[in-house]
Amino acid sequence: MPVTVVVGAQWGDEGKAKIIDLLSKEHTFVVRYQGGHNAGHTVVVEGERYALQLVPSGVLYDHVVPMIANGVVVDLPTLFDEIDTLERRGISCDRLQVSSRAHLVFPWHQAHDAIAEAMRGDDKIGTTLKGIGPSYADKARRVGVRVGEVVDVDRFADTVRARAIAENRLIEQAGGDPLDVDEIVTRFTDYGRRLQPYVSDTVTVLHEAVDRGAHVLLEGAQATFLDLDHGTYPFVTSSNPTAGGACAGTGLGPRLIDRVVGITKAYTTRVGAGPFPAELLDADGDALIDVGKEFGTVTGRRRRAGWLDCVMLRHAVRLNSLTELALTKLDVLDGFETVKVCTGYRLDGVPIDRYPDRSDILARVEPVYETLPGWQTDLSRIREPGELPVQAKDFLALIEAQVGVPVNVVGVGAERDDFLLWTA
Ligand code: GDP
Ligand code: IMO
Ligand code: MG
């Protein structure tokens, strides 16, 4: 069966885009299935850095049809900005298809996102303020505007006006500044017209492709522990990045999927608030952030960092039916004398063997670490597993033993070719 899912196994920014770029060589469709422009997916090709928010990471290959499927929320200013930037750099987006069933993001969603965060005071989620949560909320309360509506642009303009007026009332009630309705209607009508050639019944297109034997790659944004149901609620995003979300978000049934690749860094990061058992607030944490350049692609925020957490990864295997892991940023650990791996949690001093179902419990667990000698060798030029220092091999073997699935790809640098295929 020809469908592969790529999903973040931690809290995002694992290097999904780099692995998707690698897997794109053998896939014809690369399909975003959830999230929106809260994502920041980076691919580096011969020093050229491409930071993608909505356009799928397979776009850099001519043979790939990039697709934005029904589960995504689409911010048109960002989408067109991204298309223009890519085309200026010689990357054609003509093949891009956007699902008629995907929902649109509007300026009132960003206004509501900001108001909701301000109202939370000290309990802020630390959202990207892109309007993602409010857009999915509108979808759930059945007042969202779908991409397919732009085919009748006059009706679309009327809908946008009606929605803007209604939302302005709510924004004013919440103490916010009203939005300029006419400006929004004019601008989004233009965007709507520009979107028309990209609009597609992606569900049917994907099924016909699968029937022909085409290989389809489903690109997750965010990650398992930011999942609305399975993440560290309420410190999560408003969609389902877990592999089940790839089915709902594309219309492809679960029996079509034969490969689910979980992406993990060699350590852990998180941006925004929420529990993080293995977080380091010491010099090692600072070193991970400095060496790993752990600053958000979208918001520029400093990420939080800690050692690799295998308790999380074991749970990610269950939640996503992971068949394998791709491990990125092993090179970031090059300078450490010793490296640690979290292999278990204790609660009130007692080991626990289940992943906590409540964020307040997760916030109280203490990590149990296994300490390994570091390799203190530059890994960036290594391309063969046999050339890895024994300490790095032991680190990978420990992860495989702890997590129970193989690590198939190991990243040793940001560039497209900075990886090796790992076999123990
Ligand atoms: P994504 O959201 O999961 O696609 O990840 P991001 O692009 O937000 O963040 C990952 C960052 O790590 C990017 O700057 C990548 O260029 C970089 N990166 C990816 N793989 C590696 C790797 O193996 N080593 C190093 N040093 N950097 C990497
Ligand atoms: P990629 O795809 C890391 C985080 C935000 C915040 C929470 C909710 O690049 O891995 P939202 O704006 O979605 O309502 O914010 O989720 N977040 C991400 N963190 N990587 C991402 O995407 C993220 N997208 C959202 O920081 O904590
Ligand atoms: Mg990212």
PDB file of C-alpha atoms in Angstrom, residues 199-390:
ATOM      1  CA  VAL A 199      -9.240  24.698  -5.677  1.00  0.00           C
ATOM      2  CA  SER A 200      -9.627  20.938  -5.945  1.00  0.00           C
ATOM      3  CA  ASP A 201     -11.722  18.015  -4.754  1.00  0.00           C
ATOM      4  CA  THR A 202      -8.598  16.609  -3.130  1.00  0.00           C
ATOM      5  CA  VAL A 203     -10.414  13.601  -1.637  1.00  0.00           C
ATOM      6  CA  THR A 204     -11.302  12.238  -5.077  1.00  0.00           C
ATOM      7  CA  VAL A 205      -7.953  13.230  -6.587  1.00  0.00           C
ATOM      8  CA  LEU A 206      -6.106  11.346  -3.824  1.00  0.00           C
ATOM      9  CA  HIS A 207      -8.248   8.221  -4.104  1.00  0.00           C
ATOM     10  CA  GLU A 208      -7.820   8.142  -7.878  1.00  0.00           C
ATOM     11  CA  ALA A 209      -4.074   8.535  -7.400  1.00  0.00           C
ATOM     12  CA  VAL A 210      -3.974   5.685  -4.875  1.00  0.00           C
ATOM     13  CA  ASP A 211      -6.026   3.497  -7.248  1.00  0.00           C
ATOM     14  CA  ARG A 212      -3.396   4.162  -9.957  1.00  0.00           C
ATOM     15  CA  GLY A 213      -0.674   3.081  -7.545  1.00  0.00           C
ATOM     16  CA  ALA A 214       0.759   6.570  -6.924  1.00  0.00           C
ATOM     17  CA  HIS A 215       2.778   7.007  -3.730  1.00  0.00           C
ATOM     18  CA  VAL A 216       1.285   9.494  -1.300  1.00  0.00           C
ATOM     19  CA  LEU A 217       3.062  11.148   1.631  1.00  0.00           C
ATOM     20  CA  LEU A 218       0.922  12.766   4.325  1.00  0.00           C
ATOM     21  CA  GLU A 219       2.785  15.607   6.047  1.00  0.00           C
ATOM     22  CA  GLY A 220       1.900  16.256   9.678  1.00  0.00           C
ATOM     23  CA  ALA A 221       2.380  19.684  11.197  1.00  0.00           C
ATOM     24  CA  GLN A 222       2.833  20.278  14.952  1.00  0.00           C
ATOM     25  CA  ALA A 223       3.189  16.993  16.780  1.00  0.00           C
ATOM     26  CA  THR A 224       1.809  14.153  18.877  1.00  0.00           C
ATOM     27  CA  PHE A 225       2.030  16.003  22.222  1.00  0.00           C
ATOM     28  CA  LEU A 226       0.396  19.134  20.753  1.00  0.00           C
ATOM     29  CA  ASP A 227      -2.582  17.013  19.611  1.00  0.00           C
ATOM     30  CA  LEU A 228      -5.935  18.429  20.721  1.00  0.00           C
ATOM     31  CA  ASP A 229      -7.002  15.084  22.220  1.00  0.00           C
ATOM     32  CA  HIS A 230      -3.733  13.363  23.096  1.00  0.00           C
ATOM     33  CA  GLY A 231      -1.397  16.253  23.868  1.00  0.00           C
ATOM     34  CA  THR A 232      -0.816  18.182  27.074  1.00  0.00           C
ATOM     35  CA  TYR A 233      -4.263  19.851  27.098  1.00  0.00           C
ATOM     36  CA  PRO A 234      -4.884  22.803  27.228  1.00  0.00           C
ATOM     37  CA  PHE A 235      -1.295  23.509  26.110  1.00  0.00           C
ATOM     38  CA  VAL A 236      -1.942  22.048  22.667  1.00  0.00           C
ATOM     39  CA  THR A 237      -2.922  23.118  19.190  1.00  0.00           C
ATOM     40  CA  SER A 238      -6.505  22.850  17.936  1.00  0.00           C
ATOM     41  CA  SER A 239      -6.141  19.993  15.441  1.00  0.00           C
ATOM     42  CA  ASN A 240      -5.132  16.302  15.470  1.00  0.00           C
ATOM     43  CA  PRO A 241      -1.548  15.902  14.246  1.00  0.00           C
ATOM     44  CA  THR A 242      -1.557  12.219  15.344  1.00  0.00           C
ATOM     45  CA  ALA A 243      -1.753   9.693  12.518  1.00  0.00           C
ATOM     46  CA  GLY A 244      -5.529   9.264  12.911  1.00  0.00           C
ATOM     47  CA  GLY A 245      -5.828  12.935  11.998  1.00  0.00           C
ATOM     48  CA  ALA A 246      -4.193  12.127   8.671  1.00  0.00           C
ATOM     49  CA  CYS A 247      -7.253  10.011   7.759  1.00  0.00           C
ATOM     50  CA  ALA A 248      -9.829  12.601   8.798  1.00  0.00           C
ATOM     51  CA  GLY A 249      -7.711  15.367   7.308  1.00  0.00           C
ATOM     52  CA  THR A 250      -7.427  13.793   3.847  1.00  0.00           C
ATOM     53  CA  GLY A 251     -10.355  11.392   3.464  1.00  0.00           C
ATOM     54  CA  LEU A 252      -8.002   8.420   3.036  1.00  0.00           C
ATOM     55  CA  GLY A 253      -9.065   5.464   5.177  1.00  0.00           C
ATOM     56  CA  PRO A 254      -6.711   3.878   7.755  1.00  0.00           C
ATOM     57  CA  ARG A 255      -6.213   0.632   5.794  1.00  0.00           C
ATOM     58  CA  LEU A 256      -4.476   2.575   3.004  1.00  0.00           C
ATOM     59  CA  ILE A 257      -1.647   3.620   5.332  1.00  0.00           C
ATOM     60  CA  ASP A 258       1.245   1.196   5.570  1.00  0.00           C
ATOM     61  CA  ARG A 259       4.028   3.330   6.995  1.00  0.00           C
ATOM     62  CA  VAL A 260       3.981   5.871   9.832  1.00  0.00           C
ATOM     63  CA  VAL A 261       7.292   7.642  10.426  1.00  0.00           C
ATOM     64  CA  GLY A 262       7.683   9.439  13.751  1.00  0.00           C
ATOM     65  CA  ILE A 263      10.186  12.284  13.795  1.00  0.00           C
ATOM     66  CA  THR A 264      12.164  12.993  16.946  1.00  0.00           C
ATOM     67  CA  LYS A 265      15.162  15.131  17.744  1.00  0.00           C
ATOM     68  CA  ALA A 266      18.044  13.527  19.636  1.00  0.00           C
ATOM     69  CA  TYR A 267      16.807  15.629  22.558  1.00  0.00           C
ATOM     70  CA  THR A 268      13.502  17.398  23.303  1.00  0.00           C
ATOM     71  CA  THR A 269      12.231  20.939  22.744  1.00  0.00           C
ATOM     72  CA  ARG A 270       8.980  22.757  23.276  1.00  0.00           C
ATOM     73  CA  VAL A 271       7.864  26.298  22.434  1.00  0.00           C
ATOM     74  CA  GLY A 272       5.043  27.816  24.438  1.00  0.00           C
ATOM     75  CA  ALA A 273       3.755  26.852  27.886  1.00  0.00           C
ATOM     76  CA  GLY A 274       2.883  23.423  29.305  1.00  0.00           C
ATOM     77  CA  PRO A 275       4.417  20.527  31.215  1.00  0.00           C
ATOM     78  CA  PHE A 276       7.850  19.277  30.097  1.00  0.00           C
ATOM     79  CA  PRO A 277       9.244  16.582  32.445  1.00  0.00           C
ATOM     80  CA  ALA A 278      12.765  16.398  30.981  1.00  0.00           C
ATOM     81  CA  GLU A 279      13.212  20.182  30.664  1.00  0.00           C
ATOM     82  CA  LEU A 280      16.692  21.461  31.554  1.00  0.00           C
ATOM     83  CA  LEU A 281      16.970  24.884  33.156  1.00  0.00           C
ATOM     84  CA  ASP A 282      20.762  24.705  33.437  1.00  0.00           C
ATOM     85  CA  ALA A 283      23.902  25.095  31.317  1.00  0.00           C
ATOM     86  CA  ASP A 284      23.159  21.868  29.409  1.00  0.00           C
ATOM     87  CA  GLY A 285      19.739  23.257  28.432  1.00  0.00           C
ATOM     88  CA  ASP A 286      21.356  26.512  27.279  1.00  0.00           C
ATOM     89  CA  ALA A 287      23.908  24.515  25.267  1.00  0.00           C
ATOM     90  CA  LEU A 288      21.148  22.526  23.512  1.00  0.00           C
ATOM     91  CA  ILE A 289      19.378  25.772  22.624  1.00  0.00           C
ATOM     92  CA  ASP A 290      22.567  27.517  21.426  1.00  0.00           C
ATOM     93  CA  VAL A 291      24.073  24.636  19.448  1.00  0.00           C
ATOM     94  CA  GLY A 292      20.669  23.465  18.154  1.00  0.00           C
ATOM     95  CA  LYS A 293      19.672  27.050  17.202  1.00  0.00           C
ATOM     96  CA  GLU A 294      16.409  26.475  19.019  1.00  0.00           C
ATOM     97  CA  PHE A 295      14.485  29.583  18.067  1.00  0.00           C
ATOM     98  CA  GLY A 296      11.029  29.311  16.455  1.00  0.00           C
ATOM     99  CA  THR A 297      10.833  29.424  12.645  1.00  0.00           C
ATOM    100  CA  VAL A 298       7.501  31.284  12.776  1.00  0.00           C
ATOM    101  CA  THR A 299       7.606  33.404  15.929  1.00  0.00           C
ATOM    102  CA  GLY A 300      11.357  33.620  16.623  1.00  0.00           C
ATOM    103  CA  ARG A 301      10.662  32.563  20.228  1.00  0.00           C
ATOM    104  CA  ARG A 302      13.388  30.802  22.244  1.00  0.00           C
ATOM    105  CA  ARG A 303      12.417  27.168  22.602  1.00  0.00           C
ATOM    106  CA  ARG A 304      12.653  25.222  25.878  1.00  0.00           C
ATOM    107  CA  ALA A 305      15.007  22.242  25.796  1.00  0.00           C
ATOM    108  CA  GLY A 306      15.789  19.009  27.629  1.00  0.00           C
ATOM    109  CA  TRP A 307      17.148  15.493  27.163  1.00  0.00           C
ATOM    110  CA  LEU A 308      15.433  12.917  24.977  1.00  0.00           C
ATOM    111  CA  ASP A 309      12.302  11.496  26.628  1.00  0.00           C
ATOM    112  CA  CYS A 310      11.659   7.844  25.718  1.00  0.00           C
ATOM    113  CA  VAL A 311       8.478   7.717  27.822  1.00  0.00           C
ATOM    114  CA  MET A 312       6.982  10.222  25.385  1.00  0.00           C
ATOM    115  CA  LEU A 313       8.320   8.331  22.388  1.00  0.00           C
ATOM    116  CA  ARG A 314       6.853   5.022  23.609  1.00  0.00           C
ATOM    117  CA  HIS A 315       3.476   6.720  23.965  1.00  0.00           C
ATOM    118  CA  ALA A 316       3.877   8.299  20.491  1.00  0.00           C
ATOM    119  CA  VAL A 317       4.427   4.806  19.057  1.00  0.00           C
ATOM    120  CA  ARG A 318       1.103   3.703  20.531  1.00  0.00           C
ATOM    121  CA  LEU A 319      -0.886   6.791  19.559  1.00  0.00           C
ATOM    122  CA  ASN A 320       0.321   6.811  15.952  1.00  0.00           C
ATOM    123  CA  SER A 321       1.093   3.134  15.240  1.00  0.00           C
ATOM    124  CA  LEU A 322       4.604   4.292  14.366  1.00  0.00           C
ATOM    125  CA  THR A 323       6.460   1.805  12.191  1.00  0.00           C
ATOM    126  CA  GLU A 324       9.795   3.591  12.650  1.00  0.00           C
ATOM    127  CA  LEU A 325      11.543   6.714  13.863  1.00  0.00           C
ATOM    128  CA  ALA A 326      13.686   9.249  12.060  1.00  0.00           C
ATOM    129  CA  LEU A 327      16.024  10.940  14.537  1.00  0.00           C
ATOM    130  CA  THR A 328      17.309  14.425  13.690  1.00  0.00           C
ATOM    131  CA  LYS A 329      19.953  16.731  15.146  1.00  0.00           C
ATOM    132  CA  LEU A 330      22.235  14.014  16.520  1.00  0.00           C
ATOM    133  CA  ASP A 331      25.084  16.420  15.666  1.00  0.00           C
ATOM    134  CA  VAL A 332      23.799  18.868  18.294  1.00  0.00           C
ATOM    135  CA  LEU A 333      24.973  16.436  21.005  1.00  0.00           C
ATOM    136  CA  ASP A 334      28.539  16.285  19.573  1.00  0.00           C
ATOM    137  CA  GLY A 335      30.120  18.472  22.261  1.00  0.00           C
ATOM    138  CA  PHE A 336      28.626  16.870  25.385  1.00  0.00           C
ATOM    139  CA  GLU A 337      30.873  14.836  27.720  1.00  0.00           C
ATOM    140  CA  THR A 338      27.872  12.786  28.773  1.00  0.00           C
ATOM    141  CA  VAL A 339      24.379  12.572  27.332  1.00  0.00           C
ATOM    142  CA  LYS A 340      21.229  11.533  29.164  1.00  0.00           C
ATOM    143  CA  VAL A 341      18.099   9.737  28.059  1.00  0.00           C
ATOM    144  CA  CYS A 342      14.896   9.764  30.092  1.00  0.00           C
ATOM    145  CA  THR A 343      13.748   6.151  30.383  1.00  0.00           C
ATOM    146  CA  GLY A 344      10.971   6.445  32.973  1.00  0.00           C
ATOM    147  CA  TYR A 345       8.956   8.749  35.231  1.00  0.00           C
ATOM    148  CA  ARG A 346       8.426   8.719  38.980  1.00  0.00           C
ATOM    149  CA  LEU A 347       5.399  10.222  40.657  1.00  0.00           C
ATOM    150  CA  ASP A 348       5.816  11.018  44.367  1.00  0.00           C
ATOM    151  CA  GLY A 349       8.944   8.863  44.295  1.00  0.00           C
ATOM    152  CA  VAL A 350       7.168   5.826  42.801  1.00  0.00           C
ATOM    153  CA  PRO A 351       7.899   4.655  39.232  1.00  0.00           C
ATOM    154  CA  ILE A 352       4.869   4.844  36.925  1.00  0.00           C
ATOM    155  CA  ASP A 353       4.452   2.717  33.849  1.00  0.00           C
ATOM    156  CA  ARG A 354       1.605   4.553  32.132  1.00  0.00           C
ATOM    157  CA  TYR A 355       1.764   7.869  30.307  1.00  0.00           C
ATOM    158  CA  PRO A 356      -0.139  10.328  32.583  1.00  0.00           C
ATOM    159  CA  ASP A 357      -3.590  11.220  31.268  1.00  0.00           C
ATOM    160  CA  ARG A 358      -3.618  14.638  32.973  1.00  0.00           C
ATOM    161  CA  SER A 359      -1.332  17.619  32.418  1.00  0.00           C
ATOM    162  CA  ASP A 360      -1.241  18.473  36.138  1.00  0.00           C
ATOM    163  CA  ILE A 361       0.121  14.982  36.850  1.00  0.00           C
ATOM    164  CA  LEU A 362       2.624  15.217  33.992  1.00  0.00           C
ATOM    165  CA  ALA A 363       3.818  18.521  35.478  1.00  0.00           C
ATOM    166  CA  ARG A 364       4.661  16.683  38.745  1.00  0.00           C
ATOM    167  CA  VAL A 365       6.525  13.639  37.433  1.00  0.00           C
ATOM    168  CA  GLU A 366      10.296  13.361  37.880  1.00  0.00           C
ATOM    169  CA  PRO A 367      12.312  11.943  34.993  1.00  0.00           C
ATOM    170  CA  VAL A 368      14.527   8.891  35.515  1.00  0.00           C
ATOM    171  CA  TYR A 369      17.678   9.137  33.395  1.00  0.00           C
ATOM    172  CA  GLU A 370      20.202   6.757  31.951  1.00  0.00           C
ATOM    173  CA  THR A 371      23.562   8.503  31.453  1.00  0.00           C
ATOM    174  CA  LEU A 372      25.834   7.577  28.550  1.00  0.00           C
ATOM    175  CA  PRO A 373      29.325   8.763  27.607  1.00  0.00           C
ATOM    176  CA  GLY A 374      29.263  11.407  24.840  1.00  0.00           C
ATOM    177  CA  TRP A 375      31.173  10.905  21.574  1.00  0.00           C
ATOM    178  CA  GLN A 376      32.769  14.373  21.423  1.00  0.00           C
ATOM    179  CA  THR A 377      33.315  13.953  17.678  1.00  0.00           C
ATOM    180  CA  ASP A 378      32.021  16.028  14.758  1.00  0.00           C
ATOM    181  CA  LEU A 379      29.322  13.845  13.140  1.00  0.00           C
ATOM    182  CA  SER A 380      28.386  16.272  10.382  1.00  0.00           C
ATOM    183  CA  ARG A 381      30.371  14.537   7.631  1.00  0.00           C
ATOM    184  CA  ILE A 382      29.421  10.973   8.546  1.00  0.00           C
ATOM    185  CA  ARG A 383      27.224   9.221   5.954  1.00  0.00           C
ATOM    186  CA  GLU A 384      27.723   5.528   6.811  1.00  0.00           C
ATOM    187  CA  PRO A 385      26.408   3.942  10.023  1.00  0.00           C
ATOM    188  CA  GLY A 386      29.663   2.005  10.403  1.00  0.00           C
ATOM    189  CA  GLU A 387      31.585   5.305  10.697  1.00  0.00           C
ATOM    190  CA  LEU A 388      29.641   6.476  13.757  1.00  0.00           C
ATOM    191  CA  PRO A 389      31.594   6.499  17.037  1.00  0.00           C
ATOM    192  CA  VAL A 390      30.627   3.602  19.304  1.00  0.00           C
TER     193      VAL A 390
END
